[in-house]
């Protein structure tokens, strides 16, 4: 394992320290916790939004804290859901009296820990709602299992719910629009190489020189299929077909798309993917209102990428385009 | 032999030891069908539990177990944190101010723990989770008034290895679908270590007391 | 070599196509060239700024095209300076009548090709000035050699010269402030792993599992020293010492800093670097006006990072903080 | 033998062939002390030169060489593009409308090319660049009226291998400082291939013409 770090057990603490030191005007850390919040938190009279999860997905989630997106982000250990007390601290730090929405990615650990935090907060009289993002169509959607994972589509939820909260909407309204995004955003990813959790010291899986994995999760969870390395155009077609299959997009509809790098895939390759994706969308006569390309929900230094498609309407368009001023996402 | 505050501490110390020794194994199991952090999570959690036991003294088994629960909830994270944490929390509540537990009382408490896991995680038997150790194991011994700890240890081991053939439906391994078959569930392994530690502690106690 | 691509010989073309398709409101491509310019280029009455170089440094340089930074970016083949005709096309496309500043990174190839383009443009009556960025203190500064390389510090030149041009300044004034930045910005990088030029198909160098390289260039040029992998704090101390040695920073001065990831280094590690860097700066009693952390001047999927420090004054502070609206850098 | 439009084309075809065959070698040399693209750059450039030669016909050597120059300038990029491009441009200008070149005239034209490289790149002899092939080689033969092409080929090879021991002061290899010693300069290698192609073309011509 080759990484720039000091102590594998201190990576999250040192990261948060370095982050807050870099952006003192934008962020502050709730002392003694792994929580970063807006420098001006709590914002009186505004619904607060808290997200988070295991670390290793940077810029998610701390990079999305700021005006127009999240009020607070809770960082767990690398790829490990944060504990309820930490989430509770975040809720308390951002509650401006209008309640707090928790944006949870659908992983058993995240759901349970955030849920327990919500229970703690409600016991203290803070109104809490939660939404669970499950955009990953690589995984079968079944009520008999824990269902689909939350991956890069979560960033759309952050952005749009954040804009809604900023507009002065109520907790119910913010929850409703978050759920609208969740219903309409689908994603799928692939990887060319694994990543290494610092404390584990070795890669989460192995791929031969000519292999790639379709449907890999953002924690290095093995994907759903292993194939030889395909050309970029075939990769994009495969991912988009699965997403489209689920969204059932029809001619004339408006969509926003995200091509998300998982860590070590150069932007060059992400744009090469869009070379194909933009053509596919045009062929299907879809109107692309926005294309977001970059690293938003990473998996440490994994090589690979995901595609997310969000079906738009007027409300979502307006909220996605609304101003945001966070460290990683500015509009 | 009755469980006391002292033997409960021995149980947890043994569990900690086994978790630390098997940290890499647990991580390997989790890398195969999950995200590779179960060993790290449990190791961190038990290290903190040991600190809690050192820094505080507990008069009753219930308080002790609740203290452990809070540490697990606050330090483990992931799926296993809330699950083990909830289990210990409910066990502690059930045990209450007792300073001694008969086998029957201990089984009742463990049963509470099992129910807490199921309530929190909503998994059923056969879905390839730690539930596949807890539920059938406690079921097997539910009629006993005196537990044969050697038998329990062997049974726990069987339940644990039995998860190998299961097709995961809950937890991260569920994403793998059929590819999850052939691997032991990491949480089942750590649960086995918990029961193994308990069994060994009880057997040592019996030997010492004649 | 594992990459998401179609044809190794088409990577630049497909990247530019995918980029312009993703950002049609921000960017347009000069047809038949490897040049992208602001969608509203040429901006009448404003000095134009053109930069560029080999591809593989994304988001540099196309990602910095937009209001407040570059007017045009010229993409060469991967790690290969673009040819004079392409640079000339960019100059023509952005000239709004007030002349064009070329921001060149100090590599023999870039300097020669941009110089030839400048000669072509002047022959057509376009006023052209050029500045050459040479911020890499890893390399000896000697008038007997081609001198120091231009690396991540270039982004400060883009930002500040861009803001100056946006303010309506003359070509001479824009050139002057660019040269002021160049004089006051120093950088140094390191790498943990090499990168692979698609057409080459194999890594540019090799490093053993316990080795790192100090002073690596952004084209995979071998660095100046190979050591065992050092802790993050030692890496930062080593890089900063060299930079400080050159800048001779004194107590009370103001600086802006950039921690730049080279491609596959997770943001987590960049912030861990800042954990140490921010302390070093504080110990030296330096005032940090801005810390910019992320991937700005990459080297494909190389693992590693660089540190840049820019000595500030009132003018530079104002220009660095001025609005910018490009695909990759927003202010 | 005099150089004609036809033999100039043969020279360039041979150069193209050698560049394509040695593409990986050139890349390897550039990976060792540069950025690993010299083979790719030259290969791309010569492929385009071949296209130019196919698509256009040239009446004079000067026009032909200028056409090659424009293609190199427009297609190679990097340091080698402007250098080879400028060299061919100045050679073409020197040759002008001639349809035949004696050895003396050819040497004069090559000398112009060498000067163009030095003017553009500002490197001197001994700084480990292509100049270390061009300058000493043309110097060696500057007094000749009839070139012994076998000798020239051998001499070019010597100059090329001689760059191995040099400490780079110009180009990317300069960043390496003393670590550049022990590696042949990639541009010196491609320049050697250029002169080798010329020599072999001339020798073949002489053999064919008796
Ligand atoms: N819904 C659930 N019910 C019971 N146990 C579960 C559930 N989900 C996961 N587990 C257990 O948790 C273990 C994984 O724990 P751990 O790796 O620490 O957390 P995470 O999956 O969040 O990384 C699994 O092996 C399984 O035994
Ligand atoms: N200033 C210079 N003068 C003469 N030749 C040079 C100079 N700089 C570089 N070269 C030649 O160019 C070669 C490298 O060409 P190439 O790899 O194509 O370009 P780049 O260095 O831009 O990647 C070097 O091996 C050297 O022979
Ligand atoms: Mg986990
Ligand atoms: Mg796990
Ligand atoms: Mg090059
Ligand atoms: Mg080169």
Coordinates of C-alpha atoms in Angstrom, one line a residue, chain C residues 32-327:
Chain C
X32 CA -11.1 21.2 -37.0
X33 CA -8.7 22.0 -34.2
X34 CA -7.8 20.9 -30.7
X35 CA -8.7 24.4 -29.4
X36 CA -11.5 25.1 -26.9
X37 CA -12.5 28.7 -26.3
X38 CA -15.1 30.5 -24.2
X39 CA -18.6 30.2 -25.7
X40 CA -18.6 34.0 -26.1
X41 CA -15.1 34.3 -27.6
X42 CA -13.8 36.6 -28.8
X43 CA -14.7 39.1 -26.1
X44 CA -14.5 42.5 -27.7
X45 CA -12.3 45.0 -26.0
X46 CA -10.8 42.5 -23.6
X47 CA -7.2 41.1 -23.7
X48 CA -7.4 37.4 -24.6
X49 CA -5.5 34.8 -22.7
X50 CA -4.4 31.5 -24.2
X51 CA -2.7 28.7 -22.5
X52 CA -2.3 25.0 -23.2
X53 CA 0.2 22.3 -23.6
X54 CA 0.2 18.6 -23.9
X55 CA -3.0 16.8 -22.8
X56 CA -3.1 14.6 -19.7
X57 CA -3.1 17.5 -17.2
X58 CA -6.9 17.8 -17.0
X59 CA -8.7 19.9 -15.8
X60 CA -5.8 22.0 -17.2
X61 CA -6.2 23.6 -19.5
X62 CA -9.7 23.4 -21.0
X63 CA -11.3 23.3 -17.5
X64 CA -10.0 26.8 -16.9
X65 CA -11.5 28.4 -19.9
X66 CA -14.3 30.8 -19.0
X67 CA -15.1 34.2 -17.6
X68 CA -12.3 35.3 -15.3
X69 CA -9.6 32.9 -16.4
X70 CA -8.6 31.7 -19.9
X71 CA -10.2 32.6 -23.2
X72 CA -8.8 29.6 -25.0
X73 CA -6.9 26.4 -24.3
X74 CA -4.9 24.4 -26.9
X75 CA -4.6 20.7 -26.3
X76 CA -1.6 18.8 -27.7
X77 CA -1.3 15.1 -27.9
X78 CA -0.9 13.5 -24.4
X79 CA 2.2 15.1 -22.8
X80 CA 3.2 16.7 -26.1
X81 CA 3.2 20.3 -26.8
X82 CA 0.6 21.4 -29.3
X83 CA 1.8 22.6 -32.7
X84 CA 2.1 26.2 -33.8
X85 CA -0.9 26.1 -36.2
X86 CA -3.2 25.0 -33.3
X87 CA -1.9 27.7 -31.0
X88 CA -2.3 30.2 -33.8
X89 CA -6.0 29.1 -34.3
X90 CA -6.6 29.7 -30.6
X91 CA -5.0 33.2 -30.7
X92 CA -7.2 34.1 -33.7
X93 CA -10.3 32.8 -32.0
X94 CA -9.9 34.8 -28.8
X95 CA -8.4 38.0 -30.0
X96 CA -10.9 40.8 -29.2
X97 CA -8.8 43.5 -30.6
X98 CA -6.7 44.2 -27.5
X99 CA -4.1 41.5 -28.1
X100 CA -3.5 38.1 -26.6
X101 CA -1.3 36.8 -23.8
X102 CA 0.2 33.4 -24.1
X103 CA 0.7 31.6 -20.8
X104 CA 3.4 29.0 -21.5
X105 CA 4.8 26.4 -19.1
X106 CA 8.5 26.3 -19.4
X107 CA 9.2 23.2 -21.5
X108 CA 11.4 23.5 -24.6
X109 CA 8.6 22.1 -26.8
X110 CA 5.9 24.4 -25.4
X111 CA 8.1 27.5 -25.6
X112 CA 9.1 26.8 -29.2
X113 CA 5.7 25.9 -30.5
X114 CA 4.0 28.8 -28.8
X115 CA 6.7 31.2 -29.9
X116 CA 6.3 30.1 -33.5
X117 CA 2.5 30.6 -33.1
X118 CA 3.1 34.1 -31.7
X119 CA 5.3 34.8 -34.8
X120 CA 2.5 33.7 -37.1
X121 CA -0.1 35.8 -35.2
X122 CA 2.1 38.9 -35.2
X123 CA 2.6 38.5 -38.9
X124 CA -1.2 38.8 -39.2
X125 CA -1.3 41.9 -37.1
X126 CA -2.4 40.5 -33.8
X127 CA -0.5 41.8 -30.7
X128 CA 0.9 38.9 -28.8
X129 CA 2.8 38.7 -25.6
X130 CA 4.0 35.6 -23.8
X131 CA 4.9 34.7 -20.2
X132 CA 6.7 31.6 -19.3
X133 CA 5.9 29.9 -16.0
X134 CA 8.8 28.2 -14.2
X135 CA 7.6 27.5 -10.7
X136 CA 9.1 24.0 -10.1
X137 CA 11.9 24.4 -7.5
X138 CA 12.8 20.7 -7.9
X139 CA 14.8 21.8 -10.8
X140 CA 18.0 23.8 -10.6
X141 CA 17.5 27.4 -11.7
X142 CA 20.3 27.9 -14.2
X143 CA 20.7 30.1 -17.2
X144 CA 22.9 27.4 -18.7
X145 CA 20.0 25.0 -19.0
X146 CA 16.4 25.4 -20.1
X147 CA 15.6 26.3 -16.5
X148 CA 12.8 25.3 -14.3
X149 CA 9.6 23.6 -15.3
X150 CA 6.1 25.1 -15.1
X151 CA 3.8 23.0 -13.0
X152 CA 0.8 23.6 -10.7
X153 CA 1.7 27.2 -10.0
X154 CA 0.5 27.9 -13.5
X155 CA -3.1 27.8 -12.3
X156 CA -2.4 30.9 -10.1
X157 CA -1.2 32.6 -13.3
X158 CA -4.3 31.7 -15.2
X159 CA -6.6 32.8 -12.4
X160 CA -4.9 36.1 -11.6
X161 CA -4.0 37.2 -15.2
X162 CA -7.6 36.1 -16.1
X163 CA -9.1 38.4 -13.5
X164 CA -6.8 41.2 -14.6
X165 CA -7.9 40.9 -18.2
X166 CA -11.5 40.7 -17.1
X167 CA -11.1 44.0 -15.3
X168 CA -10.3 45.7 -18.7
X169 CA -6.6 46.0 -18.2
X170 CA -4.2 46.4 -21.2
X171 CA -2.1 43.6 -22.6
X172 CA 1.0 45.1 -20.9
X173 CA -0.8 45.2 -17.6
X174 CA -2.0 41.7 -17.9
X175 CA 1.5 40.6 -18.9
X176 CA 3.0 42.5 -15.9
X177 CA 0.7 40.9 -13.3
X178 CA 1.3 37.4 -14.8
X179 CA 5.0 38.0 -14.5
X180 CA 4.5 39.1 -10.9
X181 CA 2.7 35.9 -10.1
X182 CA 5.4 33.9 -11.9
X183 CA 8.1 35.6 -9.9
X184 CA 6.3 34.9 -6.6
X185 CA 5.0 31.4 -7.0
X186 CA 7.1 28.3 -6.3
X187 CA 6.1 24.7 -6.3
X188 CA 7.4 21.2 -5.8
X189 CA 5.9 17.8 -6.2
X190 CA 6.5 14.1 -5.5
X191 CA 5.1 10.9 -6.8
X192 CA 4.3 7.4 -5.4
X193 CA 3.5 5.8 -8.8
X194 CA 4.0 6.5 -12.4
X195 CA 1.4 7.1 -15.2
X196 CA 0.9 5.6 -18.6
X197 CA 0.6 7.6 -21.8
X198 CA -2.1 5.8 -23.7
X199 CA -0.1 5.6 -26.9
X200 CA 2.9 4.4 -25.1
X201 CA 1.0 1.6 -23.3
X202 CA 3.3 1.3 -20.4
X203 CA 4.3 3.4 -17.4
X204 CA 6.8 6.2 -17.8
X205 CA 9.0 4.9 -15.0
X206 CA 8.8 2.4 -12.2
X207 CA 9.0 2.7 -8.5
X208 CA 9.5 -0.2 -6.1
X209 CA 6.7 -0.8 -3.5
X210 CA 8.7 1.1 -0.9
X211 CA 10.0 3.9 -3.1
X212 CA 8.8 7.4 -3.8
X213 CA 10.2 10.0 -6.0
X214 CA 10.7 13.6 -5.0
X215 CA 10.6 16.3 -7.6
X216 CA 8.8 14.3 -10.4
X217 CA 7.6 16.4 -13.3
X218 CA 4.0 16.5 -14.4
X219 CA 4.9 14.5 -17.5
X220 CA 6.3 11.5 -15.6
X221 CA 9.8 12.9 -16.1
X222 CA 11.9 11.2 -13.4
X223 CA 12.3 13.3 -10.3
X224 CA 15.5 14.5 -8.6
X225 CA 15.7 12.0 -5.8
X226 CA 14.3 8.6 -4.9
X227 CA 13.7 7.8 -1.3
X228 CA 11.8 5.2 0.7
X229 CA 8.1 6.2 1.2
X230 CA 8.0 8.9 3.8
X231 CA 5.2 9.8 6.2
X232 CA 2.9 12.6 4.9
X233 CA 4.4 15.1 7.4
X234 CA 7.9 14.5 6.2
X235 CA 6.9 14.7 2.6
X236 CA 5.2 18.1 3.2
X237 CA 8.2 19.3 5.2
X238 CA 10.6 18.3 2.4
X239 CA 8.5 20.0 -0.3
X240 CA 7.8 23.1 1.7
X241 CA 11.5 23.5 2.8
X242 CA 12.5 23.7 -0.9
X243 CA 9.8 26.1 -1.8
X244 CA 10.5 28.3 1.2
X245 CA 14.2 28.2 0.6
X246 CA 13.5 29.8 -2.8
X247 CA 10.8 32.2 -1.8
X248 CA 12.5 33.2 1.5
X249 CA 9.3 33.9 3.2
X250 CA 9.4 36.1 6.3
X251 CA 7.2 36.3 9.3
X252 CA 4.0 38.2 8.8
X253 CA 3.9 37.8 5.0
X254 CA 0.7 36.7 3.3
X255 CA 0.6 33.7 1.0
X256 CA -1.9 31.6 -1.0
X257 CA -1.2 27.9 -1.1
X258 CA -2.2 25.1 -3.4
X259 CA -2.1 21.4 -2.7
X260 CA -2.5 19.7 -6.1
X261 CA -3.2 16.0 -6.6
X262 CA -1.4 14.5 -9.6
X263 CA -4.2 12.1 -10.5
X264 CA -4.9 9.2 -8.3
X265 CA -4.1 10.5 -4.9
X266 CA -7.4 10.7 -2.9
X267 CA -8.5 14.0 -1.6
X268 CA -8.2 12.5 1.8
X269 CA -4.4 12.4 1.4
X270 CA -4.3 15.9 0.1
X271 CA -6.1 17.2 3.2
X272 CA -3.8 15.1 5.4
X273 CA -0.9 17.0 3.7
X274 CA -2.6 20.2 4.6
X275 CA -2.9 19.0 8.2
X276 CA 0.9 19.4 8.3
X277 CA 1.3 22.3 5.8
X278 CA -1.1 24.6 7.7
X279 CA 0.9 24.0 10.8
X280 CA 4.2 24.8 9.2
X281 CA 2.8 28.0 7.8
X282 CA 1.5 29.0 11.2
X283 CA 4.8 28.2 12.9
X284 CA 6.5 30.5 10.4
X285 CA 3.9 33.1 11.2
X286 CA 2.6 33.3 7.6
X287 CA -0.9 34.5 6.9
X288 CA -2.7 32.1 4.5
X289 CA -5.2 34.1 2.5
X290 CA -6.4 31.1 0.6
X291 CA -5.8 27.3 0.4
X292 CA -6.7 25.5 -2.7
X293 CA -6.9 21.8 -2.5
X294 CA -7.7 19.4 -5.3
X295 CA -6.7 18.2 -8.8
X296 CA -5.8 21.1 -11.0
X297 CA -2.7 20.2 -12.9
X298 CA -2.6 16.4 -13.1
X299 CA -0.4 13.9 -14.7
X300 CA -2.9 11.3 -15.9
X301 CA -3.3 8.7 -13.1
X302 CA 0.0 9.4 -11.3
X303 CA -0.2 9.1 -7.6
X304 CA 1.4 12.0 -5.9
X305 CA 1.0 15.7 -5.2
X306 CA 2.6 19.1 -5.3
X307 CA 2.6 22.1 -3.1
X308 CA 2.6 25.6 -4.4
X309 CA 3.1 28.8 -2.5
X310 CA 2.3 32.2 -3.9
X311 CA 3.6 35.3 -2.0
X312 CA 0.7 37.7 -2.0
X313 CA 0.2 41.4 -2.1
X314 CA -3.0 43.5 -2.1
X315 CA -3.4 43.3 -5.9
X316 CA -2.9 39.6 -6.1
X317 CA -5.3 39.0 -3.2
X318 CA -8.0 40.9 -4.9
X319 CA -7.4 39.3 -8.3
X320 CA -7.3 35.8 -6.8
X321 CA -10.6 36.3 -5.0
X322 CA -12.3 37.9 -8.1
X323 CA -15.1 35.9 -9.7
X324 CA -14.2 33.1 -12.1
X325 CA -16.7 30.9 -13.9
X326 CA -15.0 28.0 -15.6
X327 CA -15.9 24.4 -15.8

